């Protein structure tokens, strides 16, 4: 799910649209159908004749509307549907309407205001014919998933499911289904284009000449008004942005606005804002050439409006900062940092000069953010996207990127008396970005600024002063100073672990459902799982010595067993992971039931990965073997891993794009193979695991003396993280190295990955899966596994680096995830940070999905084929359940 809609209702937490408060203007038919029932369902109001049964699928009819005509259109739709006995639904609030049609809203929802569910093809035809006539004078946005009916501007149709029916995917998300004429199941595609399922023909298709006038399918060649559209730069509800060529052959930038769509919250449409932008550019270019992209053309084609400007060369300032800052890599020596800050200083000076020229011309930019600034190969900045720019004295509601608008813009716009302050605030935020990527934390927790400065290899005092202009004053110190942490690191990292656990416990509300603040991923999967759900939170608290409340564990246990038929089988979001956690809490019977569900689930055969497929289910079997000593678990794990293909045949069983890494790539499978080899003496399994590790190195990227991994064969971004980067590779390769049988190239890659993981202290997030805590956990884990003091020192350094990410709240400490919201989950939130700090403090074995204590115990107990030094720990029983909870 797209995260945009989850950040609109609450400044602190993710809230799905279905749970938004409904205050504000609403919609309801002026003449509600007599004898019909109305049910409110999230953003929608559903109207159904008493006793009526809706068909499973068919020709769904959508009606669009302009914001100012929405109530009138609804009244017509309600009257017609009531007369014909057709069930329908409509968006029930103006806020819901603006979300569905917002410039950043979901394009699969674009244009939809009302939806009707006729019983069959004939009923659909009758309904659309009457609506076409009754709404002949109405105009509305195009429904991107549909096709227009007849001559209407607002009546649309598509073939799809009426009743929700979904197919579960291995990653826990769902895809909508419908049934083909031959009885087979098909995906109910809701892409932003008209699509006919296999075996379905369109009985309402307009003549070919009418079809030719409709918007072309995305990806098709496009040329009109003398302009050729060569590449799509961006699509949104508002329209598109393209690179093209003018009639004279020169390169141009083309911006499109769709009719009656792409709203902002105050009600302006994309077309209105594009016209305003064209006028602004024309006035500015005439008064001060070069300060803005030169406007070349403005015209209307079909129902869309287009603005053509010069094509400004360069890459976004966001990309410039991300790719150029040495803090984000393993080689951040002072000389490189000083050279980088010199470039930042010159660029920021030039940008301030541009903004000064803009202000002198009588304008403010308003939406000044790193994506609206392009930097050429000489580090010269240019402003683009003047949609929000306006005259200094022109009052108007403002919009902009979160983090680059003053807080007053959201809470009390009237408090900003001089519009130039918007740009001055953004310049300071950009200075913060040039120093480090963490400025969202500073707005909530200003005392972290000292920790940020203390972590910089070089402190450019002038840039720090420019950045700190917008940091709120520290009213009450709630964190230790950098000096205190440096003097007593163990004391203060232990203090931090306790405060993070306090914060995590404060986020749990047993009377809510779910009883913790979720993330978009927890709503898209299920609330129970390890990665995004309650199991991960319970697990982290348990490992930190905070026994979860019985009521919380009861909610997890009861829900997982009750809903197991609707859960996927995997380790991260499914029943195998739940089995692992519940077994560690002593619920062995429930764990056995959940793992049996994973064995039987058909999705287990469709995925090979640690996160979602056979490798993870196999590892869960090995974990349960440590609890009950049942040799059947060893057999089950061996059988599962034996069916995982090698070479090219493995690619379809991994995630999208042939990914790398611990979560969804080959190293995750190699981890399961390592433990199978350790517990059974299967040398072939160990050899297969090393081949998989070497295959991942095809995606390696040299980072100085270190090594990072590209995310996938199709995603060239390199990462040092646990989920899909150097840390995850090192976590697995370290097991092969520690066992004494690693190949030289695997051992070399392991050491180089560790160098990258040890050196990087400024990742974007503190998160476990894709951030600093995961990197620190790997260092701490491998330090304990190998008794390596250098790794132990690096892990403690990672823990001290966490102080620049902290948000004190309600007596505890929380952290922000990618959407600038607080989350509790293991993957991206407080639970993952707590898990790292707990391991660093106690160094208990197997912090996350590893089984080293089990292999040592098995060797000590004389299990045939088990390798490693014995510890004398007995197999099974509650004495070992906590130690083997990995």
Short mmCIF file of N, CA and C in Angstrom, two decimals, residues 619-765:
data_model
loop_
_atom_site.label_atom_id
_atom_site.label_comp_id
_atom_site.label_asym_id
_atom_site.label_seq_id
_atom_site.Cartn_x
_atom_site.Cartn_y
_atom_site.Cartn_z
N UNK A 619 13.74 -23.32 8.79
CA UNK A 619 14.45 -22.81 9.96
C UNK A 619 13.56 -22.87 11.20
N UNK A 620 12.27 -22.62 11.04
CA UNK A 620 11.35 -22.73 12.17
C UNK A 620 11.27 -24.18 12.67
N UNK A 621 11.32 -25.13 11.75
CA UNK A 621 11.35 -26.54 12.18
C UNK A 621 12.60 -26.83 13.00
N UNK A 622 13.73 -26.29 12.57
CA UNK A 622 14.96 -26.52 13.34
C UNK A 622 14.86 -25.87 14.71
N UNK A 623 14.22 -24.71 14.79
CA UNK A 623 14.04 -24.05 16.09
C UNK A 623 13.17 -24.89 17.01
N UNK A 624 12.08 -25.45 16.49
CA UNK A 624 11.20 -26.26 17.33
C UNK A 624 11.87 -27.58 17.73
N UNK A 625 12.76 -28.08 16.89
CA UNK A 625 13.55 -29.25 17.29
C UNK A 625 14.32 -28.95 18.58
N UNK A 626 14.77 -27.70 18.71
CA UNK A 626 15.47 -27.31 19.94
C UNK A 626 14.59 -27.29 21.16
N UNK A 627 13.29 -27.20 20.96
CA UNK A 627 12.36 -27.17 22.10
C UNK A 627 11.86 -28.56 22.48
N UNK A 628 11.57 -29.38 21.47
CA UNK A 628 10.95 -30.68 21.81
C UNK A 628 11.81 -31.88 21.44
N UNK A 629 12.95 -31.66 20.74
CA UNK A 629 13.83 -32.77 20.39
C UNK A 629 13.26 -33.74 19.39
N UNK A 630 12.16 -33.41 18.75
CA UNK A 630 11.51 -34.30 17.79
C UNK A 630 12.33 -34.35 16.49
N UNK A 631 12.87 -35.53 16.17
CA UNK A 631 13.69 -35.68 14.97
C UNK A 631 12.90 -35.41 13.69
N UNK A 632 11.58 -35.47 13.78
CA UNK A 632 10.77 -35.17 12.60
C UNK A 632 10.99 -33.75 12.10
N UNK A 633 11.34 -32.84 12.98
CA UNK A 633 11.63 -31.48 12.55
C UNK A 633 12.86 -31.43 11.65
N UNK A 634 13.88 -32.24 12.00
CA UNK A 634 15.07 -32.28 11.16
C UNK A 634 14.74 -32.82 9.77
N UNK A 635 13.92 -33.85 9.76
CA UNK A 635 13.52 -34.42 8.47
C UNK A 635 12.73 -33.42 7.64
N UNK A 636 11.78 -32.74 8.29
CA UNK A 636 10.96 -31.76 7.58
C UNK A 636 11.81 -30.63 7.02
N UNK A 637 12.76 -30.15 7.82
CA UNK A 637 13.64 -29.07 7.35
C UNK A 637 14.48 -29.53 6.17
N UNK A 638 15.03 -30.73 6.27
CA UNK A 638 15.83 -31.24 5.16
C UNK A 638 15.03 -31.40 3.89
N UNK A 639 13.80 -31.89 4.02
CA UNK A 639 12.94 -32.07 2.84
C UNK A 639 12.61 -30.73 2.20
N UNK A 640 12.29 -29.74 3.02
CA UNK A 640 11.95 -28.43 2.49
C UNK A 640 13.13 -27.81 1.74
N UNK A 641 14.30 -27.87 2.32
CA UNK A 641 15.47 -27.25 1.70
C UNK A 641 15.94 -28.03 0.48
N UNK A 642 15.71 -29.33 0.46
CA UNK A 642 16.12 -30.13 -0.70
C UNK A 642 15.31 -29.78 -1.94
N UNK A 643 14.10 -29.26 -1.75
CA UNK A 643 13.26 -28.94 -2.92
C UNK A 643 13.53 -27.55 -3.48
N UNK A 644 14.44 -26.79 -2.86
CA UNK A 644 14.76 -25.45 -3.38
C UNK A 644 15.74 -25.59 -4.53
N UNK A 645 15.38 -25.04 -5.66
CA UNK A 645 16.19 -25.18 -6.87
C UNK A 645 17.48 -24.38 -6.75
N UNK A 646 18.44 -24.71 -7.60
CA UNK A 646 19.68 -23.96 -7.71
C UNK A 646 19.69 -23.19 -9.03
N UNK A 647 20.63 -22.27 -9.18
CA UNK A 647 20.86 -21.59 -10.44
C UNK A 647 19.68 -20.76 -10.89
N UNK A 648 19.46 -20.72 -12.20
CA UNK A 648 18.40 -19.88 -12.76
C UNK A 648 17.01 -20.34 -12.32
N UNK A 649 16.87 -21.62 -12.01
CA UNK A 649 15.56 -22.12 -11.59
C UNK A 649 15.13 -21.56 -10.25
N UNK A 650 16.08 -21.00 -9.49
CA UNK A 650 15.75 -20.42 -8.20
C UNK A 650 15.10 -19.04 -8.34
N UNK A 651 15.44 -18.32 -9.41
CA UNK A 651 15.03 -16.91 -9.54
C UNK A 651 13.53 -16.71 -9.37
N UNK A 652 12.66 -17.51 -10.01
CA UNK A 652 11.21 -17.27 -9.84
C UNK A 652 10.72 -17.50 -8.41
N UNK A 653 11.51 -18.19 -7.58
CA UNK A 653 11.10 -18.48 -6.22
C UNK A 653 11.60 -17.44 -5.22
N UNK A 654 12.31 -16.43 -5.72
CA UNK A 654 12.74 -15.32 -4.89
C UNK A 654 11.76 -14.16 -5.06
N UNK A 655 12.04 -13.05 -4.44
CA UNK A 655 11.16 -11.91 -4.58
C UNK A 655 11.31 -11.25 -5.92
N UNK A 656 10.55 -10.17 -6.11
CA UNK A 656 10.55 -9.46 -7.38
C UNK A 656 11.92 -8.88 -7.69
N UNK A 657 12.38 -9.04 -8.93
CA UNK A 657 13.62 -8.44 -9.39
C UNK A 657 14.87 -9.22 -9.05
N UNK A 658 14.73 -10.49 -8.64
CA UNK A 658 15.89 -11.30 -8.29
C UNK A 658 16.70 -10.62 -7.18
N UNK A 659 16.13 -10.51 -5.97
CA UNK A 659 16.75 -9.72 -4.91
C UNK A 659 17.96 -10.38 -4.28
N UNK A 660 18.74 -9.56 -3.60
CA UNK A 660 19.86 -10.05 -2.82
C UNK A 660 19.46 -10.09 -1.35
N UNK A 661 20.32 -10.65 -0.54
CA UNK A 661 20.22 -10.43 0.88
C UNK A 661 19.55 -11.48 1.73
N UNK A 662 19.59 -11.18 3.02
CA UNK A 662 19.11 -12.06 4.08
C UNK A 662 17.60 -12.26 4.01
N UNK A 663 16.84 -11.22 3.74
CA UNK A 663 15.39 -11.31 3.81
C UNK A 663 14.80 -12.12 2.66
N UNK A 664 15.12 -11.75 1.43
CA UNK A 664 14.44 -12.36 0.27
C UNK A 664 15.42 -12.83 -0.79
N UNK A 665 16.69 -12.95 -0.47
CA UNK A 665 17.68 -13.39 -1.44
C UNK A 665 18.33 -14.71 -1.06
N UNK A 666 19.42 -15.01 -1.69
CA UNK A 666 20.10 -16.29 -1.50
C UNK A 666 20.75 -16.45 -0.13
N UNK A 667 21.32 -15.39 0.48
CA UNK A 667 21.90 -15.59 1.81
C UNK A 667 20.91 -16.09 2.86
N UNK A 668 19.65 -15.69 2.77
CA UNK A 668 18.67 -16.20 3.72
C UNK A 668 18.50 -17.70 3.62
N UNK A 669 18.51 -18.21 2.40
CA UNK A 669 18.44 -19.66 2.20
C UNK A 669 19.71 -20.31 2.73
N UNK A 670 20.85 -19.64 2.48
CA UNK A 670 22.12 -20.18 2.95
C UNK A 670 22.16 -20.30 4.47
N UNK A 671 21.47 -19.40 5.18
CA UNK A 671 21.42 -19.48 6.63
C UNK A 671 20.73 -20.77 7.08
N UNK A 672 19.61 -21.10 6.48
CA UNK A 672 18.92 -22.34 6.84
C UNK A 672 19.76 -23.56 6.51
N UNK A 673 20.43 -23.53 5.36
CA UNK A 673 21.29 -24.65 4.97
C UNK A 673 22.45 -24.82 5.96
N UNK A 674 22.97 -23.72 6.46
CA UNK A 674 24.06 -23.80 7.44
C UNK A 674 23.61 -24.56 8.68
N UNK A 675 22.44 -24.21 9.22
CA UNK A 675 22.01 -24.88 10.44
C UNK A 675 21.60 -26.32 10.19
N UNK A 676 21.06 -26.60 9.02
CA UNK A 676 20.77 -28.00 8.70
C UNK A 676 22.06 -28.81 8.68
N UNK A 677 23.11 -28.24 8.07
CA UNK A 677 24.40 -28.93 8.04
C UNK A 677 24.96 -29.12 9.44
N UNK A 678 24.84 -28.10 10.29
CA UNK A 678 25.36 -28.19 11.65
C UNK A 678 24.64 -29.25 12.47
N UNK A 679 23.34 -29.40 12.27
CA UNK A 679 22.56 -30.32 13.09
C UNK A 679 22.51 -31.74 12.54
N UNK A 680 22.82 -31.90 11.26
CA UNK A 680 22.71 -33.24 10.66
C UNK A 680 24.02 -33.73 10.07
N UNK A 681 25.02 -32.84 9.96
CA UNK A 681 26.26 -33.23 9.32
C UNK A 681 26.16 -33.32 7.82
N UNK A 682 25.17 -32.69 7.23
CA UNK A 682 24.96 -32.73 5.78
C UNK A 682 25.94 -31.79 5.08
N UNK A 683 27.06 -32.33 4.61
CA UNK A 683 28.06 -31.50 3.94
C UNK A 683 27.57 -30.88 2.66
N UNK A 684 26.67 -31.56 1.95
CA UNK A 684 26.13 -30.98 0.71
C UNK A 684 25.34 -29.71 1.00
N UNK A 685 24.63 -29.69 2.13
CA UNK A 685 23.87 -28.49 2.48
C UNK A 685 24.81 -27.30 2.71
N UNK A 686 25.92 -27.55 3.40
CA UNK A 686 26.87 -26.47 3.65
C UNK A 686 27.48 -25.97 2.34
N UNK A 687 27.79 -26.88 1.44
CA UNK A 687 28.36 -26.48 0.15
C UNK A 687 27.35 -25.69 -0.67
N UNK A 688 26.10 -26.11 -0.67
CA UNK A 688 25.05 -25.36 -1.37
C UNK A 688 24.93 -23.95 -0.81
N UNK A 689 24.98 -23.83 0.50
CA UNK A 689 24.87 -22.53 1.12
C UNK A 689 25.97 -21.59 0.67
N UNK A 690 27.19 -22.06 0.58
CA UNK A 690 28.29 -21.20 0.15
C UNK A 690 28.16 -20.83 -1.32
N UNK A 691 27.64 -21.72 -2.13
CA UNK A 691 27.41 -21.37 -3.55
C UNK A 691 26.39 -20.24 -3.65
N UNK A 692 25.37 -20.30 -2.80
CA UNK A 692 24.36 -19.24 -2.80
C UNK A 692 24.97 -17.90 -2.38
N UNK A 693 25.81 -17.93 -1.38
CA UNK A 693 26.47 -16.69 -0.95
C UNK A 693 27.32 -16.11 -2.07
N UNK A 694 28.05 -16.94 -2.77
CA UNK A 694 28.90 -16.46 -3.86
C UNK A 694 28.05 -15.90 -5.00
N UNK A 695 26.89 -16.50 -5.23
CA UNK A 695 26.01 -15.99 -6.29
C UNK A 695 25.54 -14.57 -5.97
N UNK A 696 25.34 -14.27 -4.69
CA UNK A 696 24.92 -12.91 -4.31
C UNK A 696 26.02 -11.89 -4.55
N UNK A 697 27.26 -12.33 -4.55
CA UNK A 697 28.36 -11.39 -4.73
C UNK A 697 28.41 -10.83 -6.14
N UNK A 698 27.64 -11.39 -7.04
CA UNK A 698 27.56 -10.79 -8.38
C UNK A 698 26.92 -9.40 -8.31
N UNK A 699 26.23 -9.12 -7.21
CA UNK A 699 25.59 -7.81 -7.03
C UNK A 699 26.39 -6.92 -6.08
N UNK A 700 27.65 -7.27 -5.81
CA UNK A 700 28.44 -6.53 -4.84
C UNK A 700 28.95 -5.23 -5.43
N UNK A 701 29.16 -4.27 -4.55
CA UNK A 701 29.67 -2.95 -4.94
C UNK A 701 30.78 -2.57 -3.96
N UNK A 702 31.97 -2.28 -4.50
CA UNK A 702 33.10 -1.92 -3.64
C UNK A 702 32.86 -0.54 -3.02
N UNK A 703 32.95 -0.48 -1.71
CA UNK A 703 32.77 0.77 -0.96
C UNK A 703 34.08 1.06 -0.24
N UNK A 704 35.05 1.63 -0.98
CA UNK A 704 36.39 1.76 -0.43
C UNK A 704 36.95 0.37 -0.19
N UNK A 705 37.38 0.12 1.04
CA UNK A 705 37.84 -1.22 1.41
C UNK A 705 36.67 -2.12 1.79
N UNK A 706 35.48 -1.55 1.85
CA UNK A 706 34.32 -2.32 2.26
C UNK A 706 33.55 -2.86 1.08
N UNK A 707 32.38 -3.40 1.39
CA UNK A 707 31.55 -4.02 0.36
C UNK A 707 30.08 -3.80 0.72
N UNK A 708 29.31 -3.33 -0.26
CA UNK A 708 27.87 -3.25 -0.11
C UNK A 708 27.22 -4.04 -1.24
N UNK A 709 25.94 -4.30 -1.10
CA UNK A 709 25.22 -5.11 -2.08
C UNK A 709 24.09 -4.32 -2.69
N UNK A 710 23.92 -4.47 -4.00
CA UNK A 710 22.76 -3.87 -4.66
C UNK A 710 21.51 -4.60 -4.20
N UNK A 711 20.42 -3.88 -4.18
CA UNK A 711 19.18 -4.43 -3.63
C UNK A 711 18.70 -5.62 -4.45
N UNK A 712 18.81 -5.53 -5.76
CA UNK A 712 18.36 -6.61 -6.63
C UNK A 712 19.01 -6.45 -7.99
N UNK A 713 18.69 -7.38 -8.88
CA UNK A 713 19.22 -7.28 -10.23
C UNK A 713 18.64 -6.09 -10.98
N UNK A 714 17.47 -5.63 -10.54
CA UNK A 714 16.82 -4.50 -11.22
C UNK A 714 16.91 -3.20 -10.44
N UNK A 715 17.18 -3.25 -9.16
CA UNK A 715 17.30 -2.06 -8.31
C UNK A 715 18.78 -1.86 -7.97
N UNK A 716 19.39 -0.83 -8.55
CA UNK A 716 20.83 -0.66 -8.43
C UNK A 716 21.26 0.06 -7.16
N UNK A 717 20.33 0.46 -6.31
CA UNK A 717 20.71 1.10 -5.05
C UNK A 717 21.51 0.12 -4.20
N UNK A 718 22.60 0.60 -3.59
CA UNK A 718 23.42 -0.26 -2.74
C UNK A 718 23.10 0.04 -1.28
N UNK A 719 23.18 -1.01 -0.45
CA UNK A 719 22.79 -0.86 0.94
C UNK A 719 23.74 -1.60 1.87
N UNK A 720 23.89 -1.09 3.09
CA UNK A 720 24.68 -1.80 4.11
C UNK A 720 23.80 -2.53 5.12
N UNK A 721 22.51 -2.71 4.84
CA UNK A 721 21.55 -3.05 5.88
C UNK A 721 21.41 -4.56 6.09
N UNK A 722 20.62 -4.89 7.10
CA UNK A 722 20.35 -6.29 7.44
C UNK A 722 19.46 -6.95 6.40
N UNK A 723 18.39 -6.29 6.01
CA UNK A 723 17.40 -6.94 5.15
C UNK A 723 17.95 -7.29 3.78
N UNK A 724 18.68 -6.36 3.16
CA UNK A 724 19.11 -6.61 1.78
C UNK A 724 20.48 -6.03 1.48
N UNK A 725 21.37 -5.99 2.43
CA UNK A 725 22.67 -5.40 2.19
C UNK A 725 23.80 -6.13 2.87
N UNK A 726 24.87 -5.38 3.14
CA UNK A 726 26.10 -5.95 3.67
C UNK A 726 25.90 -6.64 5.02
N UNK A 727 25.10 -6.04 5.90
CA UNK A 727 24.92 -6.61 7.23
C UNK A 727 24.28 -7.98 7.16
N UNK A 728 23.25 -8.12 6.33
CA UNK A 728 22.60 -9.43 6.21
C UNK A 728 23.53 -10.48 5.64
N UNK A 729 24.34 -10.07 4.65
CA UNK A 729 25.32 -11.02 4.09
C UNK A 729 26.32 -11.43 5.16
N UNK A 730 26.83 -10.47 5.93
CA UNK A 730 27.82 -10.78 6.97
C UNK A 730 27.22 -11.68 8.04
N UNK A 731 25.96 -11.45 8.41
CA UNK A 731 25.30 -12.27 9.41
C UNK A 731 25.36 -13.75 9.04
N UNK A 732 25.11 -14.03 7.76
CA UNK A 732 25.09 -15.42 7.30
C UNK A 732 26.50 -15.94 7.05
N UNK A 733 27.29 -15.16 6.31
CA UNK A 733 28.65 -15.62 6.00
C UNK A 733 29.46 -15.84 7.27
N UNK A 734 29.20 -15.03 8.30
CA UNK A 734 29.92 -15.19 9.55
C UNK A 734 29.72 -16.55 10.17
N UNK A 735 28.54 -17.16 9.96
CA UNK A 735 28.30 -18.52 10.48
C UNK A 735 29.20 -19.53 9.78
N UNK A 736 29.35 -19.38 8.47
CA UNK A 736 30.21 -20.30 7.73
C UNK A 736 31.67 -20.11 8.12
N UNK A 737 32.06 -18.85 8.33
CA UNK A 737 33.44 -18.58 8.74
C UNK A 737 33.69 -19.15 10.14
N UNK A 738 32.76 -18.94 11.07
CA UNK A 738 32.95 -19.41 12.44
C UNK A 738 32.99 -20.93 12.53
N UNK A 739 32.31 -21.61 11.61
CA UNK A 739 32.30 -23.07 11.64
C UNK A 739 33.59 -23.68 11.11
N UNK A 740 34.44 -22.84 10.51
CA UNK A 740 35.75 -23.30 10.07
C UNK A 740 35.81 -23.86 8.66
N UNK A 741 34.71 -23.85 7.93
CA UNK A 741 34.72 -24.45 6.60
C UNK A 741 34.47 -23.48 5.48
N UNK A 742 34.65 -22.17 5.73
CA UNK A 742 34.30 -21.19 4.70
C UNK A 742 35.35 -21.14 3.60
N UNK A 743 34.90 -20.97 2.38
CA UNK A 743 35.81 -20.75 1.26
C UNK A 743 36.49 -19.40 1.41
N UNK A 744 37.64 -19.26 0.78
CA UNK A 744 38.41 -18.03 0.94
C UNK A 744 37.66 -16.82 0.42
N UNK A 745 36.94 -16.97 -0.71
CA UNK A 745 36.22 -15.82 -1.26
C UNK A 745 35.03 -15.43 -0.40
N UNK A 746 34.39 -16.40 0.25
CA UNK A 746 33.31 -16.09 1.18
C UNK A 746 33.87 -15.36 2.40
N UNK A 747 34.99 -15.85 2.93
CA UNK A 747 35.60 -15.22 4.09
C UNK A 747 36.06 -13.79 3.78
N UNK A 748 36.59 -13.58 2.58
CA UNK A 748 37.02 -12.24 2.19
C UNK A 748 35.83 -11.29 2.08
N UNK A 749 34.74 -11.75 1.44
CA UNK A 749 33.55 -10.91 1.32
C UNK A 749 32.96 -10.60 2.69
N UNK A 750 33.02 -11.57 3.59
CA UNK A 750 32.53 -11.37 4.96
C UNK A 750 33.29 -10.23 5.64
N UNK A 751 34.61 -10.25 5.55
CA UNK A 751 35.41 -9.20 6.19
C UNK A 751 35.14 -7.84 5.56
N UNK A 752 35.00 -7.78 4.26
CA UNK A 752 34.76 -6.50 3.59
C UNK A 752 33.38 -5.95 3.92
N UNK A 753 32.40 -6.83 4.00
CA UNK A 753 31.06 -6.38 4.42
C UNK A 753 31.10 -5.82 5.84
N UNK A 754 31.83 -6.48 6.72
CA UNK A 754 31.94 -5.99 8.09
C UNK A 754 32.59 -4.62 8.14
N UNK A 755 33.56 -4.36 7.26
CA UNK A 755 34.18 -3.04 7.26
C UNK A 755 33.16 -1.96 6.91
N UNK A 756 32.30 -2.24 5.93
CA UNK A 756 31.26 -1.26 5.59
C UNK A 756 30.28 -1.08 6.73
N UNK A 757 29.82 -2.18 7.30
CA UNK A 757 28.83 -2.11 8.37
C UNK A 757 29.40 -1.38 9.59
N UNK A 758 30.66 -1.61 9.89
CA UNK A 758 31.29 -1.00 11.07
C UNK A 758 31.50 0.49 10.88
N UNK A 759 31.73 0.93 9.64
CA UNK A 759 32.13 2.31 9.40
C UNK A 759 30.95 3.26 9.26
N UNK A 760 29.78 2.77 8.85
CA UNK A 760 28.66 3.66 8.53
C UNK A 760 27.83 3.92 9.79
N UNK A 761 27.71 5.20 10.16
CA UNK A 761 26.95 5.57 11.36
C UNK A 761 25.84 6.57 11.06
N UNK A 762 25.61 6.87 9.79
CA UNK A 762 24.60 7.86 9.44
C UNK A 762 23.57 7.29 8.46
N UNK A 763 23.07 6.08 8.66
CA UNK A 763 21.97 5.65 7.78
C UNK A 763 20.74 6.51 8.02
N UNK A 764 19.81 6.45 7.09
CA UNK A 764 18.64 7.31 7.17
C UNK A 764 17.79 7.03 8.39
N UNK A 765 17.70 5.77 8.81
CA UNK A 765 16.78 5.36 9.87
C UNK A 765 17.51 4.59 10.96
#
